Every structure is written in C-alpha cells, then in structure tokens.
C-alpha cells in the first residue's frame, strides 16, 4: 500500500485536544489491517543500523513495538512519568503550555547501543528531542528518529537534524 493511500486512512479532527489544533488521528490507520501492516513495513525498511527501538508513550508504542517485533529487535519504552516500577532516568522538557517529563529504565540500554526512536508524529520536535537526550544520557547512540507523520511547517524534523539526529517520516501534512 503506497504512502499516498496510507495518508487517506488518517483521520483529521479539528480542534482536538484544544481549539486550533488539527489532530492527525492514527486510530483509523491502525484499525485498517493492510494499512497498519504496510505502515510497519515502510518504517522497518527505513530503520538503518539500529540494534534496538525506543518508542514514545503512547502512540509510539504501537508502531515502535510492531517494528521491533518484525525486525527481531529489543523494544525500549520511553514512558510518561510515574509508570516504571524501578528507579527511572528522567528528563523534563518544555511544551507550548508548561512542561512534561519522559522516563526510561536505565537498565534497558547497553552502553553504546545503537537505538532508533519511533513515534507516530513529529510536530515541533520537543518530545523526540527530549527522548533522544534521555536515551543518550542512558548510554545509547541515537541513530535515527522515525515517524509515520511529519508536520514539516512546525520544523521538528529540522530541529532534530540540527542536533545531528537524522529524522525521517513516511507521510507529511502541510500546515499545523
Ligand atoms: P512535538 O513534541 O511538538 O513534536 O509533538 C509530538 C507529540 O505530540 C507526538 O507524540 C504526537 O503524538 C503529538 N502531537 C502533536 N501534534 C499533533 C497533531 N497535530 N496530531 C496528533 N498528534 C500530535
């Protein structure tokens, strides 16, 4: 299934979760068996030399875990705060309003392990950049950040590239 067809499977919901946000909803993509399988295949094909995949909670778990299983690689969950049952390594990062936190189990990463980040969508890049910093602090070498969707007008992929992290997406949507 071609990327242009996959794009038609993404539901665009205006004013969610706040007025002015056009939410790109992957529920309808993963609810289409052939579309989900094609998405995972396209992401896996772009993985490069990764030894493990880190997925960002929550929608990055869906694509990241599927790609990891398909490629026979370990999956590292990058979690929202307070979810891990062991002492976690944490990073705070700025949102449009306020801050948020990501956490990982430091024991999940071997020193120098080559890790690719997967999430459903990149907008400003703040989330993926925080995940990359956290993984680096835990000893990983972040090889790439992969997304189903890029909103290039928000500059997130460029921000990652400026931080020397190759960023790629299967689909792009113009605007915000
Ligand atoms: P950012 O940190 O600005 O790159 O935002 C990326 C994170 O927010 C991802 O985990 C996305 O799932 C979510 N996100 C941001 N903007 C949107 C949008 N327009 N539609 C769906 N999810 C979004």
XYZ file of C-alpha atoms and ligand atoms in Angstrom:
199
model
C 0.000 0.000 0.000
C 1.538 3.328 -1.089
C 2.123 6.227 1.324
C -0.457 8.361 -0.503
C -3.092 5.686 0.191
C -1.993 5.420 3.839
C -2.479 9.171 4.146
C -6.162 8.776 3.316
C -6.515 6.372 6.278
C -5.541 9.074 8.794
C -8.488 10.882 10.350
C -8.049 14.636 10.717
C -10.019 16.032 13.652
C -10.212 19.831 14.055
C -9.931 21.487 17.478
C -8.644 18.448 19.397
C -7.349 18.380 22.100
C -7.601 22.193 22.047
C -9.141 24.794 19.757
C -6.844 25.473 16.807
C -5.149 22.037 16.782
C -5.822 19.802 13.775
C -5.349 16.363 15.319
C -3.913 13.722 12.956
C -5.512 10.586 14.324
C -3.809 7.265 13.594
C -6.695 5.254 15.141
C -8.203 4.833 11.687
C -4.847 3.811 10.175
C -4.093 1.080 12.716
C -7.724 -0.016 12.500
C -7.072 -0.966 8.856
C -5.145 -4.250 8.867
C -3.494 -3.834 5.495
C -2.741 -0.168 6.218
C -1.175 -0.958 9.598
C 0.944 -3.762 8.115
C 2.110 -1.505 5.280
C 2.971 1.268 7.763
C 5.083 -1.097 9.863
C 6.794 -2.411 6.731
C 7.649 1.098 5.499
C 9.043 2.098 8.904
C 11.074 -1.124 9.165
C 12.553 -0.506 5.704
C 13.936 2.847 6.873
C 15.340 1.631 10.178
C 19.017 1.557 9.257
C 21.650 0.035 11.571
C 19.661 0.151 14.821
C 20.211 -2.519 17.497
C 17.093 -1.526 19.464
C 13.968 0.579 19.050
C 12.712 3.143 21.549
C 9.017 4.005 21.284
C 7.489 7.079 22.905
C 4.369 6.532 25.030
C 1.686 6.067 23.942
C 1.247 6.011 20.177
C 4.959 5.423 19.605
C 4.485 2.092 21.400
C 2.056 0.925 18.721
C 4.378 1.470 15.768
C 7.666 1.029 17.637
C 6.798 -2.316 19.192
C 5.422 -3.637 15.912
C 8.601 -2.650 14.027
C 10.795 -4.099 16.797
C 8.958 -7.437 16.704
C 9.073 -7.528 12.917
C 12.834 -6.896 12.926
C 13.576 -9.120 15.935
C 14.982 -6.176 17.921
C 14.595 -5.200 21.585
C 11.923 -2.590 22.351
C 12.629 0.196 24.886
C 9.560 2.026 26.195
C 10.061 5.771 26.756
C 7.416 6.331 29.399
C 5.254 9.053 30.831
C 6.253 9.854 34.441
C 5.491 7.527 37.330
C 4.862 4.372 35.276
C 8.107 2.450 35.775
C 8.393 0.160 38.825
C 12.168 0.767 39.142
C 14.243 3.943 39.697
C 13.998 5.786 36.388
C 16.161 8.188 34.437
C 14.015 11.260 33.722
C 14.053 14.379 31.554
C 11.789 17.433 31.728
C 11.019 19.326 28.545
C 9.031 22.383 27.573
C 5.590 22.195 25.975
C 3.624 25.067 24.448
C 1.996 25.439 27.869
C 4.036 24.137 30.817
C 6.407 21.174 30.921
C 6.254 17.397 30.628
C 8.549 14.532 31.628
C 9.756 11.330 29.978
C 11.334 8.404 31.809
C 13.261 5.237 30.923
C 14.628 2.267 32.798
C 18.407 2.891 32.604
C 18.989 -0.858 32.681
C 17.172 -1.258 29.358
C 20.116 0.119 27.374
C 23.591 -1.331 26.876
C 26.498 1.152 26.690
C 26.873 2.385 23.119
C 23.785 0.533 21.880
C 22.517 1.962 18.596
C 18.909 2.983 19.180
C 16.298 4.327 16.733
C 13.368 6.358 18.096
C 9.871 5.770 16.741
C 6.761 7.899 17.340
C 3.526 8.387 15.439
C 4.042 12.062 14.631
C 6.589 14.870 14.861
C 5.348 18.423 15.240
C 7.760 20.844 16.995
C 10.198 18.023 17.762
C 10.317 18.785 21.503
C 9.173 15.304 22.522
C 11.547 13.414 20.228
C 14.472 15.663 21.147
C 13.838 15.038 24.857
C 13.626 11.289 24.210
C 16.931 11.430 22.288
C 18.658 13.307 25.141
C 17.323 10.842 27.686
C 18.488 7.838 25.667
C 21.916 9.418 25.193
C 22.183 10.042 28.941
C 21.477 6.328 29.439
C 24.411 5.468 27.156
C 22.644 4.932 23.825
C 23.803 6.172 20.451
C 20.646 7.520 18.802
C 20.952 6.620 15.130
C 17.670 7.974 13.775
C 14.196 9.229 14.636
C 11.377 7.740 12.545
C 7.771 8.895 12.379
C 4.648 7.910 10.493
C 3.725 11.602 10.112
C 5.721 14.820 9.876
C 4.189 18.299 10.083
C 7.162 19.984 8.342
C 5.805 23.509 8.763
C 6.348 23.144 12.524
C 10.076 22.489 11.995
C 10.515 19.484 14.298
C 12.439 17.305 11.861
C 14.787 20.209 11.076
C 15.321 20.693 14.826
C 16.331 17.051 15.192
C 18.661 17.244 12.188
C 20.282 20.359 13.699
C 21.000 18.185 16.751
C 22.696 15.628 14.440
C 19.801 13.152 14.623
C 18.607 12.003 11.183
C 14.815 12.384 11.102
C 12.504 10.696 8.580
C 8.768 10.303 8.180
C 6.569 8.183 5.916
C 3.907 10.880 5.415
C 3.775 14.663 5.526
C 0.860 17.004 6.155
C 1.178 20.685 5.324
C 0.118 23.196 7.955
C -0.079 22.605 11.662
P 6.097 17.637 19.353
O 6.808 17.389 20.653
O 5.600 19.056 19.215
O 6.893 17.168 18.151
O 4.760 16.776 19.401
C 4.795 15.430 19.128
C 3.928 14.642 20.035
O 2.642 15.231 20.207
C 3.697 13.266 19.437
O 3.789 12.296 20.477
C 2.326 13.341 18.815
O 1.637 12.148 19.054
C 1.643 14.539 19.494
N 1.069 15.506 18.540
C 1.488 16.792 18.344
N 0.757 17.433 17.423
C -0.160 16.536 16.990
C -1.212 16.582 15.987
N -1.468 17.682 15.258
N -1.945 15.463 15.809
C -1.692 14.322 16.528
N -0.735 14.233 17.466
C 0.036 15.309 17.703
